[in-house]
Coordinates of C-alpha atoms in Angstrom, one line a residue:
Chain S
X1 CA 222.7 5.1 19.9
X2 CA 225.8 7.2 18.5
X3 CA 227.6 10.1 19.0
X4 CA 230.0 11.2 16.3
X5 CA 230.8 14.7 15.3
X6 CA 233.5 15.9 12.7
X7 CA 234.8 19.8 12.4
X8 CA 236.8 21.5 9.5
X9 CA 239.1 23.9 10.6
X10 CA 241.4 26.5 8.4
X11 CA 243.9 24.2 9.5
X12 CA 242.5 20.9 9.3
X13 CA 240.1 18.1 10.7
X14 CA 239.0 16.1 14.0
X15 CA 236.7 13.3 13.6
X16 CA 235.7 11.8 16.4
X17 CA 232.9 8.2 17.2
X18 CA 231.9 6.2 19.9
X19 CA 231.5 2.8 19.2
X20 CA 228.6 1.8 22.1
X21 CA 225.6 0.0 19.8
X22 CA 222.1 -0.4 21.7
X23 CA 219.1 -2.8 20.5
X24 CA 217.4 -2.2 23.7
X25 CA 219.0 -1.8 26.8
X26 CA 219.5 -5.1 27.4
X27 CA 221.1 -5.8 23.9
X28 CA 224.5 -3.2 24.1
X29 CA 227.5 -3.8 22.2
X30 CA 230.8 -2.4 20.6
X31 CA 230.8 -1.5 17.4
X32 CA 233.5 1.5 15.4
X33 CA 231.7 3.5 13.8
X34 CA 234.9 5.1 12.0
X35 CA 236.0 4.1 8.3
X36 CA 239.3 4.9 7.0
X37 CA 239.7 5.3 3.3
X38 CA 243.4 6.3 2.7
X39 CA 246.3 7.0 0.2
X40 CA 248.8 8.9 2.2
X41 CA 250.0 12.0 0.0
X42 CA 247.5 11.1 -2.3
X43 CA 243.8 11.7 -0.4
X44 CA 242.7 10.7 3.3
X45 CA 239.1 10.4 4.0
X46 CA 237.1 9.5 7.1
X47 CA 233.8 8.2 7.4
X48 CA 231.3 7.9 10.3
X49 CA 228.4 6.8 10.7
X50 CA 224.8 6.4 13.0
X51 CA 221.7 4.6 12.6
X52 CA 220.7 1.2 12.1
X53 CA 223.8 -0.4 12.1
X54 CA 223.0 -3.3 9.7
X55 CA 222.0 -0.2 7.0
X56 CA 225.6 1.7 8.2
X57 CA 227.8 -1.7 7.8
X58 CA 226.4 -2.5 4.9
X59 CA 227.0 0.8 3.1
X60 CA 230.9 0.2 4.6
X61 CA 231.2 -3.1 3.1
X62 CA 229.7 -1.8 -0.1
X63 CA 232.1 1.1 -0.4
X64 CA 235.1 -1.7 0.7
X65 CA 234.0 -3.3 -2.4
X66 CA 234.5 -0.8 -4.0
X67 CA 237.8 0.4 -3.3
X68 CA 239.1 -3.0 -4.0
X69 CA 237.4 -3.6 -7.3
X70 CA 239.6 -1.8 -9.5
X71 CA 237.8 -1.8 -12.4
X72 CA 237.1 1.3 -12.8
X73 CA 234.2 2.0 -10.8
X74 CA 234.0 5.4 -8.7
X75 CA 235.2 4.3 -5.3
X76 CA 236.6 6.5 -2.6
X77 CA 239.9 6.0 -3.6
X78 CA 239.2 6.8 -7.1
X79 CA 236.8 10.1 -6.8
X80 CA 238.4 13.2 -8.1
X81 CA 237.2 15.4 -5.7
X82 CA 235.4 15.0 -1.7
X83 CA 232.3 15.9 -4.1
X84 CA 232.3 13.4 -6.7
X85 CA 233.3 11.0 -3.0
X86 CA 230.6 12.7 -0.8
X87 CA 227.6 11.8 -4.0
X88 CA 229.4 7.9 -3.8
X89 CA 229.0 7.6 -0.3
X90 CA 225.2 9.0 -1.0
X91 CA 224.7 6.9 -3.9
X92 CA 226.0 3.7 -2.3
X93 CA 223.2 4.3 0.6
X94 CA 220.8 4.5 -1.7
X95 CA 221.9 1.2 -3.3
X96 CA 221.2 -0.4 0.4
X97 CA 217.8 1.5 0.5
X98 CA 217.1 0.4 -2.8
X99 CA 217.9 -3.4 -1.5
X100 CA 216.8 -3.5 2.2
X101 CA 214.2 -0.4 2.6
X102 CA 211.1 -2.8 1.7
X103 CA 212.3 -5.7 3.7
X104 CA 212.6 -3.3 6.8
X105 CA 209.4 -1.5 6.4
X106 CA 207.4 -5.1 7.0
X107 CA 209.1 -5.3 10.4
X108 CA 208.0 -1.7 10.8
X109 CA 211.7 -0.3 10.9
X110 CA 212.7 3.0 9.9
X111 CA 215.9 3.0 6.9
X112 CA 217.6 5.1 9.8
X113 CA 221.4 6.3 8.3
X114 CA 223.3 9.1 8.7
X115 CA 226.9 9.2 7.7
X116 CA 229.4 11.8 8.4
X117 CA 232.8 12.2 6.0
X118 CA 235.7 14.1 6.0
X119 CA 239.0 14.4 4.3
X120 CA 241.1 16.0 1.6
X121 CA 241.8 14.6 -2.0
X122 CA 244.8 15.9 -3.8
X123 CA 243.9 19.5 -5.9
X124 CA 240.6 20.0 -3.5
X125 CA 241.1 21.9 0.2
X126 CA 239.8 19.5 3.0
X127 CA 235.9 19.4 3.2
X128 CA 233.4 18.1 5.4
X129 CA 229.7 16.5 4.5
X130 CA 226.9 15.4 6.5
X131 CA 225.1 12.4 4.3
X132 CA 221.3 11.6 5.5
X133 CA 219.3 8.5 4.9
X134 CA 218.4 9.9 1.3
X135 CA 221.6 10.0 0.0
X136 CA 221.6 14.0 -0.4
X137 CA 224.2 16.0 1.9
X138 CA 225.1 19.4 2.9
X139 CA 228.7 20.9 3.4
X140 CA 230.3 22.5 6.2
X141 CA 231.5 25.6 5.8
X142 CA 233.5 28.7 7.9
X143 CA 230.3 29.7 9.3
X144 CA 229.2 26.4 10.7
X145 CA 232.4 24.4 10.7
X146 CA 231.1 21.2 12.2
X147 CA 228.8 18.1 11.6
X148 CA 227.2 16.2 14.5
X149 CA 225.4 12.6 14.2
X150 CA 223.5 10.0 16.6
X151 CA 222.6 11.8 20.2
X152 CA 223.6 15.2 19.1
X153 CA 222.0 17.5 22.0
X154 CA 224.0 16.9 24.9
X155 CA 227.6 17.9 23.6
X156 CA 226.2 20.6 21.0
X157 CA 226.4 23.5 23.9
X158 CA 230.1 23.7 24.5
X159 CA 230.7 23.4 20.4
X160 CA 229.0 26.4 19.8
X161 CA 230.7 28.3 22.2
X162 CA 234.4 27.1 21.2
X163 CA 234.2 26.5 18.1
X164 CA 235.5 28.9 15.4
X165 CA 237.3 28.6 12.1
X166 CA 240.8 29.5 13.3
X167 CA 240.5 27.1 16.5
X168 CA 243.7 24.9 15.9
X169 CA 243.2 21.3 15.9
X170 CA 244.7 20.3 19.2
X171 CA 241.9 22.8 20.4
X172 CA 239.1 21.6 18.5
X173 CA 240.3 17.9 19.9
X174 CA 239.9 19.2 23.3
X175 CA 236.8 20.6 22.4
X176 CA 235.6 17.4 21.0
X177 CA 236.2 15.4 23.6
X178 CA 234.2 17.2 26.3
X179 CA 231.5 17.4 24.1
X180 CA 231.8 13.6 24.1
X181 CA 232.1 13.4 27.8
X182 CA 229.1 15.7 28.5
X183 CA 227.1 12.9 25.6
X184 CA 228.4 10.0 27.8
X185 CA 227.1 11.7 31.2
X186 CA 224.0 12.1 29.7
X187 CA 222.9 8.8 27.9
X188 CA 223.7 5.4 28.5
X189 CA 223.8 4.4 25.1
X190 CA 226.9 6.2 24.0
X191 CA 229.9 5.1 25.5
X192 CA 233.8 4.1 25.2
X193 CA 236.3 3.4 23.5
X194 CA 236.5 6.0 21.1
X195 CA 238.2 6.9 17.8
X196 CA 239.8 10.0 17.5
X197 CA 241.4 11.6 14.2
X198 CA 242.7 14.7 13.7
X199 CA 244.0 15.6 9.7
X200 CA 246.3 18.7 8.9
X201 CA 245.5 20.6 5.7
X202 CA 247.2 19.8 2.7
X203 CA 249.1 16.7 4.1
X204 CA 246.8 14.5 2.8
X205 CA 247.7 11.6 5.5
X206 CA 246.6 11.2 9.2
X207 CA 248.2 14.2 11.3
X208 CA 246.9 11.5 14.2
X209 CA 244.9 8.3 15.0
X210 CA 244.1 7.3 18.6
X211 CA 241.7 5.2 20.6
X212 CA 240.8 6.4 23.4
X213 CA 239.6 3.8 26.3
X214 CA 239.0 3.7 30.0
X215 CA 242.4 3.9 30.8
X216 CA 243.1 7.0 28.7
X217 CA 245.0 9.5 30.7
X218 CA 244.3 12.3 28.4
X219 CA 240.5 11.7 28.4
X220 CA 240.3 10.9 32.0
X221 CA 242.2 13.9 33.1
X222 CA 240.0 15.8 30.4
X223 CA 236.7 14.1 32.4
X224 CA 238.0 15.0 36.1
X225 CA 239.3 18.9 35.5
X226 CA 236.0 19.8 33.3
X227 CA 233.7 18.5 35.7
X228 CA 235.5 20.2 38.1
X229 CA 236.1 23.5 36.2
X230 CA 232.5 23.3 35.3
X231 CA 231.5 23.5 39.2
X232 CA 234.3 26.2 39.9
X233 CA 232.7 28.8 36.8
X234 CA 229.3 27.6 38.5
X235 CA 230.2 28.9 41.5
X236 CA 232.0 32.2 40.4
X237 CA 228.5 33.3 39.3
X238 CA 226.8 35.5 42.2
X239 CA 223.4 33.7 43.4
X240 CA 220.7 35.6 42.3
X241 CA 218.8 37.7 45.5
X242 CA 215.2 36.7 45.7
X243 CA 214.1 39.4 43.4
X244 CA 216.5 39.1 40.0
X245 CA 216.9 42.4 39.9
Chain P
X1 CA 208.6 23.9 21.7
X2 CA 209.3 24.7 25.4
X3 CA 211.9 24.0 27.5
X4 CA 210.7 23.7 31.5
X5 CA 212.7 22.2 34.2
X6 CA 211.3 21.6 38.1
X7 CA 214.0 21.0 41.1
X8 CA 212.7 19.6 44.4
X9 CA 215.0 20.2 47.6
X10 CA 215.7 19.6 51.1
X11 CA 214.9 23.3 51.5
X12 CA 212.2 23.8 49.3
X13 CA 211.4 24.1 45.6
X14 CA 212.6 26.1 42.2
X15 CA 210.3 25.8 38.7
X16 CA 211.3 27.7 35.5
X17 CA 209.7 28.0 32.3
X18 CA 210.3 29.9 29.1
X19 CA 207.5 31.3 27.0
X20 CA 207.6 30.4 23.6
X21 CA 205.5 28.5 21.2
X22 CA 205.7 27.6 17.2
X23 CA 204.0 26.2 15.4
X24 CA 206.4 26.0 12.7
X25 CA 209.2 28.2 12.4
X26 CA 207.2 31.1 10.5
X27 CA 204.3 30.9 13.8
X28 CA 206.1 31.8 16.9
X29 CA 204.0 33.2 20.1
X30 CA 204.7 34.0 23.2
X31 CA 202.7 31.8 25.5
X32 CA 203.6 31.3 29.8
X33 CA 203.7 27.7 30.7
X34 CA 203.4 27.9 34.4
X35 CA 200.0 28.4 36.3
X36 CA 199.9 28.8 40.0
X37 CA 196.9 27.4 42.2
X38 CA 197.6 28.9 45.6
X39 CA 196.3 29.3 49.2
X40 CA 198.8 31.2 50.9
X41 CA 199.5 29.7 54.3
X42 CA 198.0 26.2 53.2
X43 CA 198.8 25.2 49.7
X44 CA 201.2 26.2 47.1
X45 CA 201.4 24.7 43.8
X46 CA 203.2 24.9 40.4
X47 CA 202.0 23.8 36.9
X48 CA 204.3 23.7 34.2
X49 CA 203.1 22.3 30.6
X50 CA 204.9 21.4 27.5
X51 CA 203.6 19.7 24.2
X52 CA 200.6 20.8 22.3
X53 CA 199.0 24.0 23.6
X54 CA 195.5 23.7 22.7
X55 CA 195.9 20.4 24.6
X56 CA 197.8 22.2 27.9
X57 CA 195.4 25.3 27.6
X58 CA 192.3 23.1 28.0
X59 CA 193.6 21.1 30.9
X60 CA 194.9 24.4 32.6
X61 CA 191.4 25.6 31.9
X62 CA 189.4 23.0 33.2
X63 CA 191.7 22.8 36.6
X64 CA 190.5 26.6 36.6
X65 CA 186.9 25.5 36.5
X66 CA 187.6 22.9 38.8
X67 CA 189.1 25.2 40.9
X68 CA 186.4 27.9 41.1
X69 CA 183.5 25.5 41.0
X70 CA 183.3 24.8 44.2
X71 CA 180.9 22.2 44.7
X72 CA 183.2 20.3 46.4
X73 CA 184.7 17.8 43.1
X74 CA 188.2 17.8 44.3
X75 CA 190.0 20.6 42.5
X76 CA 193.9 21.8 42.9
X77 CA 192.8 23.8 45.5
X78 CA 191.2 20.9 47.7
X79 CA 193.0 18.2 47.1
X80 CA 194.4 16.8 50.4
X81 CA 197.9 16.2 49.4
X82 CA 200.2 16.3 46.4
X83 CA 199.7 12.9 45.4
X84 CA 195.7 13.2 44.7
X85 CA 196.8 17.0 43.5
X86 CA 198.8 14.7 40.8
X87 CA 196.1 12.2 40.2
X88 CA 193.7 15.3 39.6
X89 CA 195.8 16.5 37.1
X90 CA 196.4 13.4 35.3
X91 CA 192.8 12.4 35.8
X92 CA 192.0 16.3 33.9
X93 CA 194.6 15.6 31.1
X94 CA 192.6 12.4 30.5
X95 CA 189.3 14.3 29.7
X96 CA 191.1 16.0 27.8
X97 CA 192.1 13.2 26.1
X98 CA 188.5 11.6 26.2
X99 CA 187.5 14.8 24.4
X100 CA 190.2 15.7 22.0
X101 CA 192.2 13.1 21.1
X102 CA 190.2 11.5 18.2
X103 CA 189.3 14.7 16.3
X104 CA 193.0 15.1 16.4
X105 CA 193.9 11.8 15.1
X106 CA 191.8 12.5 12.6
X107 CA 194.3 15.1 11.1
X108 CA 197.4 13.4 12.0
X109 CA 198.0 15.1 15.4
X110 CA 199.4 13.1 18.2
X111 CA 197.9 13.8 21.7
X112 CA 201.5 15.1 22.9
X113 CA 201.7 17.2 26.2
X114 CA 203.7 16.6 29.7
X115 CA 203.6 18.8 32.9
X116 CA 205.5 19.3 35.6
X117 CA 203.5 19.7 39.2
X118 CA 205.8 21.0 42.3
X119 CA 204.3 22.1 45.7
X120 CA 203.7 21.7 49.2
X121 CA 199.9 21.3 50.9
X122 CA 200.0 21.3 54.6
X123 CA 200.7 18.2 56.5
X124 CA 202.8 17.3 53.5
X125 CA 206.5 17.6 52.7
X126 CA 207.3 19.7 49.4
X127 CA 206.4 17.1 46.2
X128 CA 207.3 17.4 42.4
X129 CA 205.4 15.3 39.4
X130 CA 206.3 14.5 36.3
X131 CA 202.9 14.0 34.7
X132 CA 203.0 12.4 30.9
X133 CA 200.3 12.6 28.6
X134 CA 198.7 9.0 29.5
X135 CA 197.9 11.2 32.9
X136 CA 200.0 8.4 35.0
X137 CA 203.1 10.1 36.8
X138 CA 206.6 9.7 38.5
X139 CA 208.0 11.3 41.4
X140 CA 211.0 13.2 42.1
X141 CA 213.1 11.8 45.3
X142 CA 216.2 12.8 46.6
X143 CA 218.4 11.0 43.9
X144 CA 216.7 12.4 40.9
X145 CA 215.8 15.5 42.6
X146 CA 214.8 17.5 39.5
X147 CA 212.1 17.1 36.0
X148 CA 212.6 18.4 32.9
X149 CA 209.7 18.8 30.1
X150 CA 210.0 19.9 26.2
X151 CA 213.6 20.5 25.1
X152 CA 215.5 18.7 27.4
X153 CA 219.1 17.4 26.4
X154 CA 221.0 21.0 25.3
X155 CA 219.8 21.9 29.6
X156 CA 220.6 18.3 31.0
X157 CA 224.4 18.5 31.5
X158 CA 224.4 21.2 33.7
X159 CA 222.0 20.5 35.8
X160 CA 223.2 16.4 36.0
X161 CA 226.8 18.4 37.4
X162 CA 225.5 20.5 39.9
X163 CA 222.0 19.6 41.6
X164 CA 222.7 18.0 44.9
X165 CA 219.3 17.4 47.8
X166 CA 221.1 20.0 49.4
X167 CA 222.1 22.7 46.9
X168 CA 220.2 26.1 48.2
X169 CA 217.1 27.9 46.6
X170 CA 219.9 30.3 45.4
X171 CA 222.2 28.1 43.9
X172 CA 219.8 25.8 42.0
X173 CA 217.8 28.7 40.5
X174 CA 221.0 29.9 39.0
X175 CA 221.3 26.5 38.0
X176 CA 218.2 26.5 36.2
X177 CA 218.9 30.0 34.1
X178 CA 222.4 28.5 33.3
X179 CA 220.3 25.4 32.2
X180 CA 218.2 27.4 30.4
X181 CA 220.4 29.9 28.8
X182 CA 222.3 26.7 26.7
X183 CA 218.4 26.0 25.8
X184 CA 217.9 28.7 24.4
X185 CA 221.3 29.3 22.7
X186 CA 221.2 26.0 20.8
X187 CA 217.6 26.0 20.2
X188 CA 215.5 28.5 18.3
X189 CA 211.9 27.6 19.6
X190 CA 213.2 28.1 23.5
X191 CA 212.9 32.0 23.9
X192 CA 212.5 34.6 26.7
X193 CA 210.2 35.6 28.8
X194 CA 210.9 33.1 31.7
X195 CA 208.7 32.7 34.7
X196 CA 210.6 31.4 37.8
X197 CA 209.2 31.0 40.8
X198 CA 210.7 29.8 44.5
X199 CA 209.1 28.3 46.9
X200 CA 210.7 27.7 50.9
X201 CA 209.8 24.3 52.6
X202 CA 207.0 24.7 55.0
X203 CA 206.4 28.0 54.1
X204 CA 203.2 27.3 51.8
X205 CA 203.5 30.2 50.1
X206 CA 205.5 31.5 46.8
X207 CA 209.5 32.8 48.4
X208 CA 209.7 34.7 45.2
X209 CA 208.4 35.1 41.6
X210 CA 210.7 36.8 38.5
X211 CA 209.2 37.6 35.1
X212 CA 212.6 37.5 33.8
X213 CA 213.0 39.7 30.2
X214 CA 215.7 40.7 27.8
X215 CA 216.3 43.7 30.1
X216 CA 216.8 41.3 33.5
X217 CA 220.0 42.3 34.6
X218 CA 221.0 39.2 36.3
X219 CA 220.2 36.9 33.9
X220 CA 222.3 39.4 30.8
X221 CA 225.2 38.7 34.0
X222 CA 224.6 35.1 34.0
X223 CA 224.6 34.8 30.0
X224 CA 227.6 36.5 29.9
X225 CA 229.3 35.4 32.5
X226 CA 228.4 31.8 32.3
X227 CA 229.9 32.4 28.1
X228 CA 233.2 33.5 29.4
X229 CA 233.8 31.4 32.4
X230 CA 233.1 28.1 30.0
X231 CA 235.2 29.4 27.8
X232 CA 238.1 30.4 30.4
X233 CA 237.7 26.5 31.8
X234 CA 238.2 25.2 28.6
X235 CA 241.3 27.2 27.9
X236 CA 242.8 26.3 31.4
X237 CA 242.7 22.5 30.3
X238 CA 245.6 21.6 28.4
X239 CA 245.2 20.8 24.9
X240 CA 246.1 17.2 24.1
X241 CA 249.1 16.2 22.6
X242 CA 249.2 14.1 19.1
X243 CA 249.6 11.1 20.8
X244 CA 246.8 12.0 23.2
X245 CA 249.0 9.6 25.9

């Protein structure tokens, strides 16, 4: 499994992946699920990804191809606009569908992708996609500013209740990160290090890039005071008397 | 979908269950999930059902005939102890199965449904079932002191933080509202009324039983409450800095 989930803020971006990979529980791994595509001052985009993860690091490697063709091609360092880059992404997937989907289906396997991306070319305001298996997408927008993929349930909770287009990104970080921690907690399969991004508006270049292991003091101090800020709200709530009245 | 979660204690026994069914977005009803099969003084016990409510109707209707037949075929009512109360249960979801589960095949319908079974007969301790739709079961023990059926994950974090064997009747019912509340919040087909029940150990008898509504003035506390203390924990952690050292 996976958890990634990206939010667009008036004032920027925070990405954020785990890289735990599961075939079974006796088959774990590590594996990033994060994919840089960059031109500082020019455009900075971010990609992340769930699902099968043959399907997801093919569609990488395709769109590395890409970039580093140079003849002419639409790549993400050529598209004119996080449109014109979020169809590329969707178009390359179905190139891998279009290859692999038959081959898969005789093994009785789902083609199980969905991508995440994020970023800001030069001319367009930041924007965020969510890209499914089909290739088609949907954008973020003020009213729902963020896009969650893999094991979404767990850490949706606190993001709707934080959450909001004028969070700042140091905020929405935060916010990010316990929703991560409350994912972790809950399912085995999604688990550290992790890749954390955040992107200001209109700098077009990473505001930040950090991975966060075990030895994190951030995300460990972020782990210990929730858990036990969690308990002290618990218990600032009156027990209910038999009746609920 | 449904969302209902069972806790088992040292000191006895909480069950909640919301009320709401779809059948698609555009068929929502309002159907209880939890039936009660009681001798006060001798036997108390809980059903909770999730999954596909012709399926849970017909078992909950047949435990009723069971239960009123008596011609002494074991029933919820004359089982000697929890464990053949949870083998009659699973044994009645497998008619059900014998019955049903072909003609619903037929049109494309998986035989989905799990239940939840908590109570106390005398000359046993208190004992909660996780039933699943094959009609075999688990039991809850002091480590894994609590069951969840139908939307699970949004509820699971809370409850993973604060059950303990020896959180009181008090506590883990607010548990289970706070549980259910982020159900509900982040998931449309999760809706109000909730039935929740108490039971004391040794008592054999209900402690207390709350239709709780929209106009349930500790549960609007709760919602409200709960909203503002998450929110006041996350503003009391400090955000990270860029580094996140």
């Amino acid at each position: 499994m996976t958890y990634c989930v990206g939010i667009l803020l008036a004032s920027g971006m925070v990405m954020l992946s785990d890289s735990r990979t599961n075939a079974g529980v006796d088959h774990i791994n590590t594996f990033r699920k994060m994919s840089r595509f960059e031109r500082p001052g020019e455009r900075c985009l971010v990609l992340m990804t769930a699902g099968n993860l043959a399907i997801t690091q093919a569609v990488v490697s395709v769109l590395r191809e890409a970039e580093c063709a140079g003849d002419g091609r639409t790549s993400l360092l050529t598209a004119e606009n996080m449109f014109e880059a979020a169809r590329h992404v969707g178009d390359t997937l179905r190139a891998v569908y279009a290859r692999d989907a038959e081959s898969l289906s005789a093994f009785g396997i789902d083609f199980n992708a969905s991508l995440i991306l994020g970023g800001q070319i030069a001319g367009d305001p930041p924007r965020l996609f969510s890209i499914y298996a089909a290739g088609n997408f949907i954008e973020a927008t003020r009213e729902t500013p963020y896009f969650q993929i893999g094991e979404s349930k767990y850490g949706k909770p606190i993001l709707d209740r934080v959450l909001r287009w004028d969070t700042s990104l140091d905020e929405a970080a935060k916010c990010a990160l316990i929703s991560m921690d409350s994912t972790i907690r809950s399912n085995l399969s999604v688990g550290l290090p992790l890749d954390l991004v955040t992107m200001e508006a209109n700098v077009l270049a990473l505001r930040s890039q950090v991975l966060v292991d075990a030895d994190n003091a951030y995300f460990s101090m972020v782990r210990n005071r929730w858990g036990s800020a969690l308990r002290d709200a618990f218990d600032a709530i009156p027990n209910p008397d038999v009746g609920l009245s």
